[in-house]
């Protein structure tokens, strides 16, 4: 048995003993879908700038599509997103809390997801205020079909501010759970179950100290092995 297999076996036991498990995900779960993490994206262009979006929509959306929307459309959810959706459908895990705005948990079929920084499935017309889902972002420069106004993805519109309702939902799930599985998170949201934390991340991170179990692997490798062991 490899080290990863032994660690996933331990995770499987914890999962089976848990009465309520909440999963916390960050950029690491979307790397395999080709989505750059926060710092990489910001190094490339001022991704969170509503000013840039309004000043030069063509430049903004060209980069936004290249770095973000194209990988979502072309690659879709990662193995890890898909395994979590299956685990949720089978009631082996409960809510999923994410700081990711890519909406890939829902594209994989998950339903109980707290998008605490909102997501690209909410988009505002900057002129009339109407809201549109992800589909409108397929246009090279998205405009409102009703009034012609420029469209802004909600996370950019808010400058990645926390959504109070989603944060309250996330906190409630964490408080009620006896196990938290943290996957690829840098700790931008850091509340976990006070009981047990399993931390899946190939690198050291802020959850290491409080983790009962640290699994040093990518999200896809770890959850593919969990799939094998649970015979999903
Ligand atoms: Zn409009």
Short mmCIF file of N, CA, C and O and ligand atoms in Angstrom, two decimals, residues 125-130 132 144 146-149, ligand 1:
data_model
loop_
_atom_site.label_atom_id
_atom_site.label_comp_id
_atom_site.label_asym_id
_atom_site.label_seq_id
_atom_site.Cartn_x
_atom_site.Cartn_y
_atom_site.Cartn_z
N UNK A 125 -26.26 43.44 -15.56
CA UNK A 125 -26.24 44.51 -16.55
C UNK A 125 -25.93 45.80 -15.80
O UNK A 125 -26.62 46.15 -14.84
N UNK A 126 -24.87 46.47 -16.23
CA UNK A 126 -24.46 47.68 -15.51
C UNK A 126 -25.41 48.85 -15.75
O UNK A 126 -25.35 49.85 -15.04
N UNK A 127 -26.30 48.74 -16.76
CA UNK A 127 -27.25 49.83 -17.01
C UNK A 127 -28.62 49.59 -16.37
O UNK A 127 -29.14 50.46 -15.69
N UNK A 128 -29.21 48.41 -16.59
CA UNK A 128 -30.57 48.20 -16.10
C UNK A 128 -30.62 47.31 -14.86
O UNK A 128 -31.66 47.17 -14.23
N UNK A 129 -29.50 46.67 -14.50
CA UNK A 129 -29.45 45.88 -13.27
C UNK A 129 -29.97 44.47 -13.40
O UNK A 129 -29.95 43.72 -12.42
N UNK A 130 -30.44 44.07 -14.59
CA UNK A 130 -30.92 42.70 -14.74
C UNK A 130 -29.77 41.72 -14.50
O UNK A 130 -28.61 42.03 -14.74
N UNK A 132 -28.11 37.86 -15.20
CA UNK A 132 -28.07 36.77 -16.19
C UNK A 132 -27.13 35.66 -15.69
O UNK A 132 -26.20 35.92 -14.94
N UNK A 144 -26.19 43.27 -22.44
CA UNK A 144 -27.56 42.96 -22.01
C UNK A 144 -28.47 42.80 -23.23
O UNK A 144 -28.54 43.70 -24.07
N UNK A 146 -31.57 43.01 -23.28
CA UNK A 146 -32.74 43.88 -23.13
C UNK A 146 -32.38 45.34 -23.45
O UNK A 146 -33.02 45.98 -24.26
N UNK A 147 -31.33 45.86 -22.82
CA UNK A 147 -31.04 47.29 -22.95
C UNK A 147 -29.70 47.58 -23.62
O UNK A 147 -29.38 48.73 -23.91
N UNK A 148 -28.89 46.54 -23.84
CA UNK A 148 -27.60 46.75 -24.51
C UNK A 148 -26.46 47.16 -23.59
O UNK A 148 -25.33 47.36 -24.03
N UNK A 149 -26.73 47.25 -22.30
CA UNK A 149 -25.68 47.64 -21.34
C UNK A 149 -24.59 46.59 -21.23
O UNK A 149 -24.79 45.42 -21.56
ZN1 LIG B 1 -29.73 45.86 -19.28
#
